[in-house]
Amino acid sequence: MWSHITIPKESSPDVNIPIMYVLMTHQGISPEDAERMLIRPMERELRSIEGVKEMRATAYEGGANIILEFDAGFDADKALSDVRAKVDIAKADLPNETDEPSIHEVNVSLFPVLVVTLSGAVPERTLLKIARELKNEIEAIPAVLEVNIGGNREEQVEIVIDPTRVESYNLVAQDITSFMTRSNKLVAAGTIDTGKRRFPIKVPGVIETVRDIMDLPVKAAGDGVIRLADIASIRKGFKDPTSVARVNGQPAIALVMVLMVAALGTRSGLLVGVAIPGSFLMGILAPAAMGQSMNLVVLFSLILATGMLVDGAIIVVEYADRKMAEGASRRTAHMQASQRMAWPMISSTATTLAAFLPMVFWTGVVGEFMKYLPITLMMTLSASLLMALIFVPALGALVGKPGSADPKVLTSLSLSEGGDLNALTGWTGAYVRLLGRALNRPGWVVAGAFVLLIASQILYGAFGRGVEFFPDIEPKQAVVYVHARGNMSVTERDAIVHEVERRVLEYGDAFDTVYARAGEIADREAAEDVIGAISLELKDWQLRRPARAVFADIRARTADMAGIEVEIRKREEGPPVGKPVALQLASRDPSRLPGAIEHVRRGMAELGGFIDIEDNRPIPGIQWELKVGRAQAAKFGVDVSAVGDVVQLVSKGLKLSDYRPDDADDEVDIVVRYPVDFRTVEQLGRLRVATAQGSIPISGFVSITPHQRTGKLTRSDAKRVMTVKADVEPGLLVDNQVQRLRGWLEANPLPREIGSKFKGQDEEQKKSQAFLGRAFLIALILVTQFNSFYSAFLILSAVVMSTIGVMLGLLITHQPFGVIMSGIGVVSLAGIVVNNNIVLIDTYDQLKREFTDPREAVIRTGAQRLRPVMLTIGTTILGLLPMMFMLNIDFVARDVTVGAPSMQWWTQLSTGIVFGLGFATVLTLVVTPCALLLKVRLIDGMGRLRARILRRSGLPPRQ
């Protein structure tokens, strides 16, 4: 109970994403140079790290990053230590101007759990001041680890020089920068020790205020001094915006118990019912001890375990009731029940655990997400065994009452052990008569089951909805990406995004918050041509239309915007895998990749059904290249760095120094730049540099030419790659679309020099399919360790044939087969079916020693196991029916809702188990008994055939 109260609660499991990335920043570096000078030296060291599954790198203007994906379940501390060691080695090969590389872990648990957004029509500095004050107050709360401010711009002091005055005083940029750099220094002058006194010496040289900056001299000529105030104006502001943010249009900084009581009677039913909370609480000890959380997957696991965990308690209580009805004391009856049922229960529980054991070793991100299910189930079922064999009998010996169950039921049970079978009435009598007719032709019954197995697979293949990776769940959040191409300024981008935002806000009744960002979007999933993103927080699903309808309206409403593409991507529920369709192309010759990308996109267009298609080919655009004639520049004593310094006056500004004012937490850059009117391409040719002959324009030795913009360069495992990504139209399945695209590429192949690989959801789906298939086979192999060959064959057959119900259930409800959820459902179903069949076969092995007629022993076995099987399956089905029909029942508020997103998670799994168990009931109570009798008849038939052969050969029969 204490663990249940104190264990952390969360919605979805905390998945330890096995990704780290190294970020390298080099202001102004081109993508080609970043690939050659930053990525390649770092790749050379990082590729030797053990456990790296894939290494991806991206070079872009201003820097590069390298992403290392490890195998799931990796040792994060060791991996981080290894990465740091390799980065330290590679740093020596990076350019001197490159900032210190930083190493980051992708950890979902470190993402913000609470976001407070400040918005309003007030100056930016006012918003920033309020945000800082709020940050300090929130950080003072003991439970808060860290508070970050997002959406704010860094402060800087901007010195705007007048080019005309600079030239009139015969100054150049180097004069200003060199003098200011030397004038803003912390001078540690030391002390003077005279032998009698000791005096500290201070040379004040650090800039503290804006006035200090303006008073700095930049040139002295005779008695005259030219100060910075004479040639420039100064203002304390922010760095140039790379993005603009708004919030809602405003600027922003961002019981099964009922069934058991009815069947067993009040007192016995309560005894069985005690096993449920007891097993649950003991099962919760596992995640609590392992430092895990209580989440949606754990809660579903407990619901799924309900039917399985009461089976043992039902068997013990039912056997004890029978013995008490025969006259035994409650102490003796419960002791006999515990002893008699110990082995079949241990055997059945062990095989059930064996079915789930392989799932503990599920690898990858999906495995990390779903591992809570087998762990919780195994701990809960183990606890249920202790409850059934120790706690329930001990409690029953104290409070049990002879004859507490329904007398009619007890009479039927008594008859099933030794009385007249024809005297049985009610459900038991009806079942015995049905079983008797089936046992008349056991071979036909078993053969019919196998025919139905094959037919169900064929039917689903012909009329089913196919395969999907994870259920399509009603989202709570979504992002609208705005795509556009060209050399657009932040203002132009904001104008386009603002228009899309205005049209989105027309559907404001569907959203709680609309958060728009324009400019550079720091989103790993965003394509390079994304100029803005609008984050949507949807209202509660009961207060709005379905998200699919809202998104369709937004697409239609923005379709007329020329040159603009609007992509809507809902937040992924479940394991994060990115865009569902992703085809990665690789080649030793990067020039061949753009044509191959176009070939794939042409195929998608011909096939249809693909939407929001994107790729990472270089986007159209112009970049200006200033090529320095080194020989000519050397004549004037000018180098490339001098040209770079003066060019920055026109672009981002040349950093001179920095200072730390009293009203700022961090250092503030001091930059010098030209006025806005002079920040043009034409001004580049008029820039001047200082030489021994005086200041000269750079146009004398620098050629300025436009070139195609390179954009981002992407590498995977040290090879240049490009990727095509897409979503699929609503109502279509990703797996079907991927198979169609595969078929098209086989008919229209890519050049031999191009390698292709499906990534994203298709890659994770194949891994999960392979793992669940292996887990199912391993579970079946483990089952055989507990029984004879034929008994194991019967149990395996029952497990395989129980999938008939799964396929028919998906057909009836018109649902696709989910690789994750339906796959887990089949494995879970195997555990329940194995449990029931093992106990049934064990009961038959006991009764065949008492009754010479095998047919009678089989019928009595079925009659004796009818109620436990029906109760086990009934409790499980009742527990899962609300999820199957997506019913959310709130007993406290007396409210019932249909279609809640939390229910959509488990519909496929619940449907598979419910229909599978429904058919498994027929298998366990009819087909398995027929198979048991068929074995006897086959042995008898083989014996008669052998005897006939021996008689004809004249040999004496074997004794």
Short mmCIF file of N, CA, C and O in Angstrom, two decimals, residues 581-675:
data_model
loop_
_atom_site.label_atom_id
_atom_site.label_comp_id
_atom_site.label_asym_id
_atom_site.label_seq_id
_atom_site.Cartn_x
_atom_site.Cartn_y
_atom_site.Cartn_z
N VAL A 581 6.39 7.34 -43.01
CA VAL A 581 7.08 6.83 -44.21
C VAL A 581 8.38 7.61 -44.36
O VAL A 581 8.36 8.84 -44.47
N ALA A 582 9.49 6.91 -44.34
CA ALA A 582 10.80 7.56 -44.48
C ALA A 582 11.72 6.63 -45.25
O ALA A 582 12.02 5.52 -44.81
N LEU A 583 12.16 7.08 -46.42
CA LEU A 583 13.07 6.30 -47.27
C LEU A 583 14.39 7.04 -47.37
O LEU A 583 14.44 8.16 -47.87
N GLN A 584 15.45 6.42 -46.87
CA GLN A 584 16.78 7.04 -46.87
C GLN A 584 17.59 6.52 -48.05
O GLN A 584 17.68 5.32 -48.28
N LEU A 585 18.17 7.44 -48.82
CA LEU A 585 19.00 7.10 -49.97
C LEU A 585 20.44 7.50 -49.68
O LEU A 585 20.69 8.56 -49.13
N ALA A 586 21.37 6.65 -50.05
CA ALA A 586 22.79 6.90 -49.81
C ALA A 586 23.59 6.64 -51.07
O ALA A 586 23.22 5.79 -51.89
N SER A 587 24.69 7.38 -51.23
CA SER A 587 25.53 7.19 -52.41
C SER A 587 26.92 7.74 -52.13
O SER A 587 27.09 8.70 -51.38
N ARG A 588 27.93 7.09 -52.73
CA ARG A 588 29.29 7.61 -52.64
C ARG A 588 29.42 8.91 -53.43
O ARG A 588 30.27 9.75 -53.13
N ASP A 589 28.59 9.04 -54.46
CA ASP A 589 28.59 10.25 -55.29
C ASP A 589 27.37 11.09 -54.92
O ASP A 589 26.26 10.82 -55.37
N PRO A 590 27.54 12.11 -54.07
CA PRO A 590 26.38 12.90 -53.61
C PRO A 590 25.61 13.58 -54.72
O PRO A 590 24.42 13.86 -54.56
N SER A 591 26.24 13.82 -55.87
CA SER A 591 25.55 14.51 -56.95
C SER A 591 24.42 13.69 -57.55
O SER A 591 23.55 14.23 -58.23
N ARG A 592 24.41 12.37 -57.31
CA ARG A 592 23.36 11.51 -57.86
C ARG A 592 22.13 11.44 -56.96
O ARG A 592 21.08 10.91 -57.38
N LEU A 593 22.24 11.94 -55.74
CA LEU A 593 21.13 11.80 -54.80
C LEU A 593 19.92 12.66 -55.16
O LEU A 593 18.78 12.17 -55.06
N PRO A 594 20.07 13.94 -55.56
CA PRO A 594 18.87 14.73 -55.88
C PRO A 594 18.00 14.09 -56.95
O PRO A 594 16.77 14.10 -56.85
N GLY A 595 18.60 13.52 -58.00
CA GLY A 595 17.82 12.86 -59.04
C GLY A 595 17.08 11.65 -58.52
O GLY A 595 15.93 11.38 -58.90
N ALA A 596 17.72 10.89 -57.62
CA ALA A 596 17.07 9.72 -57.03
C ALA A 596 15.90 10.14 -56.14
O ALA A 596 14.86 9.47 -56.11
N ILE A 597 16.07 11.24 -55.42
CA ILE A 597 14.98 11.75 -54.58
C ILE A 597 13.79 12.12 -55.45
O ILE A 597 12.63 11.80 -55.14
N GLU A 598 14.05 12.77 -56.56
CA GLU A 598 12.96 13.16 -57.47
C GLU A 598 12.26 11.92 -58.03
O GLU A 598 11.04 11.91 -58.21
N HIS A 599 13.03 10.86 -58.29
CA HIS A 599 12.46 9.60 -58.79
C HIS A 599 11.48 9.01 -57.77
O HIS A 599 10.38 8.57 -58.13
N VAL A 600 11.87 9.00 -56.49
CA VAL A 600 10.99 8.47 -55.45
C VAL A 600 9.74 9.32 -55.30
O VAL A 600 8.63 8.80 -55.17
N ARG A 601 9.90 10.63 -55.33
CA ARG A 601 8.74 11.52 -55.21
C ARG A 601 7.78 11.33 -56.37
O ARG A 601 6.56 11.43 -56.21
N ARG A 602 8.32 11.06 -57.55
CA ARG A 602 7.46 10.80 -58.70
C ARG A 602 6.64 9.54 -58.48
O ARG A 602 5.45 9.48 -58.82
N GLY A 603 7.27 8.53 -57.87
CA GLY A 603 6.54 7.30 -57.56
C GLY A 603 5.42 7.54 -56.56
O GLY A 603 4.31 7.00 -56.70
N MET A 604 5.69 8.33 -55.54
CA MET A 604 4.66 8.65 -54.54
C MET A 604 3.48 9.37 -55.19
O MET A 604 2.32 9.11 -54.87
N ALA A 605 3.80 10.28 -56.12
CA ALA A 605 2.73 11.02 -56.79
C ALA A 605 1.88 10.10 -57.66
O ALA A 605 0.66 10.23 -57.72
N GLU A 606 2.52 9.15 -58.35
CA GLU A 606 1.77 8.22 -59.20
C GLU A 606 0.89 7.29 -58.38
O GLU A 606 -0.25 7.00 -58.76
N LEU A 607 1.41 6.82 -57.26
CA LEU A 607 0.65 5.89 -56.43
C LEU A 607 -0.49 6.58 -55.69
O LEU A 607 -1.56 6.01 -55.51
N GLY A 608 -0.27 7.82 -55.26
CA GLY A 608 -1.29 8.54 -54.50
C GLY A 608 -1.37 8.04 -53.07
O GLY A 608 -0.84 6.99 -52.71
N GLY A 609 -2.03 8.80 -52.23
CA GLY A 609 -2.21 8.42 -50.84
C GLY A 609 -1.15 8.98 -49.91
O GLY A 609 -1.27 8.85 -48.69
N PHE A 610 -0.10 9.58 -50.46
CA PHE A 610 0.95 10.18 -49.65
C PHE A 610 0.70 11.69 -49.52
O PHE A 610 0.39 12.36 -50.50
N ILE A 611 0.84 12.21 -48.32
CA ILE A 611 0.67 13.65 -48.09
C ILE A 611 1.85 14.17 -47.29
O ILE A 611 2.61 13.40 -46.71
N ASP A 612 1.98 15.50 -47.28
CA ASP A 612 3.04 16.17 -46.53
C ASP A 612 4.41 15.57 -46.87
O ASP A 612 5.22 15.25 -46.00
N ILE A 613 4.65 15.43 -48.19
CA ILE A 613 5.92 14.85 -48.64
C ILE A 613 7.02 15.90 -48.50
O ILE A 613 6.83 17.06 -48.87
N GLU A 614 8.16 15.50 -47.98
CA GLU A 614 9.31 16.40 -47.85
C GLU A 614 10.58 15.63 -48.10
O GLU A 614 10.62 14.40 -48.01
N ASP A 615 11.64 16.36 -48.43
CA ASP A 615 12.95 15.75 -48.56
C ASP A 615 13.98 16.79 -48.17
O ASP A 615 13.67 17.97 -47.97
N ASN A 616 15.24 16.37 -48.04
CA ASN A 616 16.28 17.30 -47.59
C ASN A 616 17.27 17.63 -48.70
O ASN A 616 18.46 17.80 -48.45
N ARG A 617 16.74 17.73 -49.94
CA ARG A 617 17.57 18.29 -51.00
C ARG A 617 17.84 19.77 -50.72
O ARG A 617 17.05 20.42 -50.02
N PRO A 618 18.93 20.32 -51.25
CA PRO A 618 19.18 21.75 -51.04
C PRO A 618 18.01 22.57 -51.56
O PRO A 618 17.56 22.38 -52.69
N ILE A 619 17.51 23.48 -50.74
CA ILE A 619 16.38 24.30 -51.16
C ILE A 619 16.88 25.44 -52.03
O ILE A 619 18.01 25.91 -51.87
N PRO A 620 16.08 25.92 -52.99
CA PRO A 620 16.50 27.02 -53.85
C PRO A 620 16.82 28.27 -53.03
O PRO A 620 16.15 28.58 -52.06
N GLY A 621 17.88 28.96 -53.42
CA GLY A 621 18.28 30.17 -52.72
C GLY A 621 19.64 30.64 -53.20
O GLY A 621 20.36 29.90 -53.89
N ILE A 622 19.98 31.84 -52.83
CA ILE A 622 21.24 32.44 -53.27
C ILE A 622 22.10 32.75 -52.06
O ILE A 622 21.61 33.21 -51.03
N GLN A 623 23.39 32.47 -52.19
CA GLN A 623 24.36 32.92 -51.19
C GLN A 623 25.46 33.68 -51.92
O GLN A 623 25.84 33.32 -53.04
N TRP A 624 25.95 34.76 -51.31
CA TRP A 624 26.97 35.60 -51.93
C TRP A 624 28.34 35.13 -51.45
O TRP A 624 28.57 34.96 -50.25
N GLU A 625 29.21 34.92 -52.40
CA GLU A 625 30.56 34.44 -52.09
C GLU A 625 31.57 35.54 -52.37
O GLU A 625 31.64 36.08 -53.47
N LEU A 626 32.35 35.89 -51.36
CA LEU A 626 33.42 36.89 -51.49
C LEU A 626 34.75 36.14 -51.56
O LEU A 626 35.24 35.63 -50.56
N LYS A 627 35.28 36.05 -52.76
CA LYS A 627 36.51 35.31 -52.98
C LYS A 627 37.69 36.27 -53.00
O LYS A 627 37.75 37.18 -53.82
N VAL A 628 38.61 36.06 -52.07
CA VAL A 628 39.77 36.94 -51.92
C VAL A 628 40.88 36.49 -52.85
O VAL A 628 41.30 35.32 -52.81
N GLY A 629 41.34 37.42 -53.72
CA GLY A 629 42.52 37.14 -54.52
C GLY A 629 43.74 37.26 -53.63
O GLY A 629 44.21 38.37 -53.35
N ARG A 630 44.25 36.12 -53.19
CA ARG A 630 45.29 36.14 -52.15
C ARG A 630 46.56 36.85 -52.61
O ARG A 630 47.21 37.57 -51.84
N ALA A 631 46.95 36.63 -53.88
CA ALA A 631 48.18 37.26 -54.36
C ALA A 631 48.04 38.79 -54.37
O ALA A 631 48.93 39.52 -53.93
N GLN A 632 46.90 39.28 -54.91
CA GLN A 632 46.68 40.71 -54.97
C GLN A 632 46.57 41.31 -53.58
O GLN A 632 47.08 42.40 -53.30
N ALA A 633 45.86 40.59 -52.66
CA ALA A 633 45.70 41.09 -51.30
C ALA A 633 47.03 41.15 -50.58
O ALA A 633 47.27 42.06 -49.76
N ALA A 634 47.94 40.20 -50.89
CA ALA A 634 49.24 40.18 -50.22
C ALA A 634 50.06 41.42 -50.56
O ALA A 634 50.89 41.87 -49.75
N LYS A 635 49.84 41.99 -51.75
CA LYS A 635 50.57 43.19 -52.14
C LYS A 635 50.25 44.35 -51.20
O LYS A 635 51.07 45.24 -50.99
N PHE A 636 49.03 44.35 -50.66
CA PHE A 636 48.62 45.43 -49.75
C PHE A 636 48.77 45.02 -48.28
O PHE A 636 48.41 45.78 -47.38
N GLY A 637 49.27 43.80 -48.03
CA GLY A 637 49.42 43.35 -46.66
C GLY A 637 48.11 43.03 -45.98
O GLY A 637 47.97 43.21 -44.75
N VAL A 638 47.13 42.55 -46.76
CA VAL A 638 45.80 42.24 -46.24
C VAL A 638 45.58 40.73 -46.28
O VAL A 638 45.97 40.07 -47.25
N ASP A 639 44.98 40.19 -45.23
CA ASP A 639 44.67 38.76 -45.23
C ASP A 639 43.16 38.54 -45.18
O ASP A 639 42.38 39.50 -45.11
N VAL A 640 42.75 37.27 -45.19
CA VAL A 640 41.32 36.94 -45.24
C VAL A 640 40.60 37.38 -43.98
O VAL A 640 39.45 37.83 -44.04
N SER A 641 41.26 37.29 -42.83
CA SER A 641 40.59 37.67 -41.58
C SER A 641 40.24 39.15 -41.56
O SER A 641 39.20 39.55 -41.01
N ALA A 642 41.08 40.00 -42.16
CA ALA A 642 40.77 41.42 -42.21
C ALA A 642 39.52 41.68 -43.05
O ALA A 642 38.67 42.51 -42.70
N VAL A 643 39.40 40.94 -44.17
CA VAL A 643 38.20 41.07 -45.00
C VAL A 643 36.98 40.58 -44.23
O VAL A 643 35.91 41.21 -44.26
N GLY A 644 37.12 39.47 -43.52
CA GLY A 644 36.00 38.94 -42.74
C GLY A 644 35.52 39.91 -41.68
O GLY A 644 34.31 40.04 -41.43
N ASP A 645 36.45 40.64 -41.06
CA ASP A 645 36.07 41.60 -40.02
C ASP A 645 35.20 42.72 -40.58
O ASP A 645 34.17 43.07 -40.00
N VAL A 646 35.61 43.30 -41.71
CA VAL A 646 34.84 44.42 -42.26
C VAL A 646 33.51 43.96 -42.84
O VAL A 646 32.52 44.71 -42.83
N VAL A 647 33.47 42.72 -43.35
CA VAL A 647 32.20 42.19 -43.89
C VAL A 647 31.17 42.06 -42.78
O VAL A 647 29.97 42.31 -42.98
N GLN A 648 31.60 41.70 -41.57
CA GLN A 648 30.66 41.55 -40.46
C GLN A 648 30.02 42.87 -40.07
O GLN A 648 28.96 42.87 -39.43
N LEU A 649 30.63 44.00 -40.44
CA LEU A 649 29.99 45.29 -40.17
C LEU A 649 28.67 45.42 -40.92
O LEU A 649 27.75 46.11 -40.48
N VAL A 650 28.57 44.76 -42.06
CA VAL A 650 27.36 44.81 -42.88
C VAL A 650 26.38 43.72 -42.49
O VAL A 650 25.17 43.88 -42.65
N SER A 651 26.88 42.63 -41.96
CA SER A 651 26.00 41.50 -41.66
C SER A 651 25.57 41.51 -40.19
O SER A 651 24.79 42.35 -39.77
N LYS A 652 26.09 40.61 -39.39
CA LYS A 652 25.62 40.44 -38.02
C LYS A 652 26.26 41.39 -37.03
O LYS A 652 25.82 41.47 -35.87
N GLY A 653 27.29 42.11 -37.44
CA GLY A 653 28.01 42.97 -36.52
C GLY A 653 29.28 42.31 -36.04
O GLY A 653 29.33 41.09 -35.84
N LEU A 654 30.32 43.09 -35.84
CA LEU A 654 31.62 42.59 -35.41
C LEU A 654 31.73 42.73 -33.90
O LEU A 654 31.62 43.84 -33.35
N LYS A 655 31.92 41.61 -33.24
CA LYS A 655 32.02 41.64 -31.79
C LYS A 655 33.37 42.23 -31.38
O LYS A 655 34.43 41.76 -31.79
N LEU A 656 33.29 43.28 -30.54
CA LEU A 656 34.50 43.92 -30.06
C LEU A 656 34.94 43.36 -28.73
O LEU A 656 36.10 43.07 -28.50
N SER A 657 33.98 43.25 -27.83
CA SER A 657 34.29 42.77 -26.50
C SER A 657 32.97 42.44 -25.82
O SER A 657 31.94 42.31 -26.48
N ASP A 658 32.97 42.34 -24.51
CA ASP A 658 31.74 42.16 -23.76
C ASP A 658 31.93 42.76 -22.37
O ASP A 658 33.05 43.06 -21.95
N TYR A 659 30.82 42.98 -21.69
CA TYR A 659 30.88 43.51 -20.32
C TYR A 659 29.69 42.97 -19.56
O TYR A 659 28.76 42.42 -20.12
N ARG A 660 29.73 43.10 -18.24
CA ARG A 660 28.68 42.56 -17.38
C ARG A 660 28.05 43.71 -16.59
O ARG A 660 28.55 44.10 -15.55
N PRO A 661 26.92 44.27 -17.09
CA PRO A 661 26.25 45.35 -16.36
C PRO A 661 25.55 44.83 -15.11
O PRO A 661 25.33 43.62 -14.96
N ASP A 662 25.18 45.74 -14.23
CA ASP A 662 24.55 45.35 -12.97
C ASP A 662 23.16 44.76 -13.16
O ASP A 662 22.70 43.96 -12.34
N ASP A 663 22.46 45.15 -14.24
CA ASP A 663 21.08 44.70 -14.41
C ASP A 663 20.97 43.47 -15.30
O ASP A 663 19.88 43.14 -15.79
N ALA A 664 22.08 42.78 -15.55
CA ALA A 664 22.04 41.58 -16.40
C ALA A 664 22.70 40.42 -15.66
O ALA A 664 23.65 40.61 -14.90
N ASP A 665 22.18 39.21 -15.91
CA ASP A 665 22.74 38.01 -15.28
C ASP A 665 23.97 37.50 -16.01
O ASP A 665 24.86 36.91 -15.41
N ASP A 666 24.00 37.71 -17.34
CA ASP A 666 25.09 37.19 -18.15
C ASP A 666 25.86 38.33 -18.79
O ASP A 666 25.45 39.50 -18.77
N GLU A 667 26.99 37.97 -19.39
CA GLU A 667 27.78 38.95 -20.11
C GLU A 667 27.02 39.44 -21.34
O GLU A 667 26.31 38.68 -21.98
N VAL A 668 27.18 40.72 -21.66
CA VAL A 668 26.51 41.33 -22.80
C VAL A 668 27.56 41.66 -23.84
O VAL A 668 28.58 42.31 -23.54
N ASP A 669 27.33 41.20 -25.09
CA ASP A 669 28.27 41.46 -26.17
C ASP A 669 28.25 42.92 -26.58
O ASP A 669 27.20 43.59 -26.56
N ILE A 670 29.40 43.42 -26.97
CA ILE A 670 29.51 44.76 -27.57
C ILE A 670 29.88 44.55 -29.02
O ILE A 670 30.95 43.98 -29.33
N VAL A 671 29.01 44.95 -29.94
CA VAL A 671 29.26 44.75 -31.37
C VAL A 671 29.20 46.09 -32.07
O VAL A 671 28.51 47.03 -31.64
N VAL A 672 29.94 46.17 -33.14
CA VAL A 672 29.94 47.37 -33.97
C VAL A 672 29.44 46.98 -35.35
O VAL A 672 29.77 45.93 -35.89
N ARG A 673 28.60 47.85 -35.94
CA ARG A 673 28.03 47.56 -37.25
C ARG A 673 27.60 48.85 -37.93
O ARG A 673 27.51 49.90 -37.29
N TYR A 674 27.28 48.73 -39.21
CA TYR A 674 26.82 49.88 -39.97
C TYR A 674 25.33 50.11 -39.72
O TYR A 674 24.61 49.20 -39.27
N PRO A 675 24.83 51.31 -40.04
CA PRO A 675 23.38 51.56 -39.94
C PRO A 675 22.60 50.64 -40.88
O PRO A 675 23.16 50.06 -41.81
#
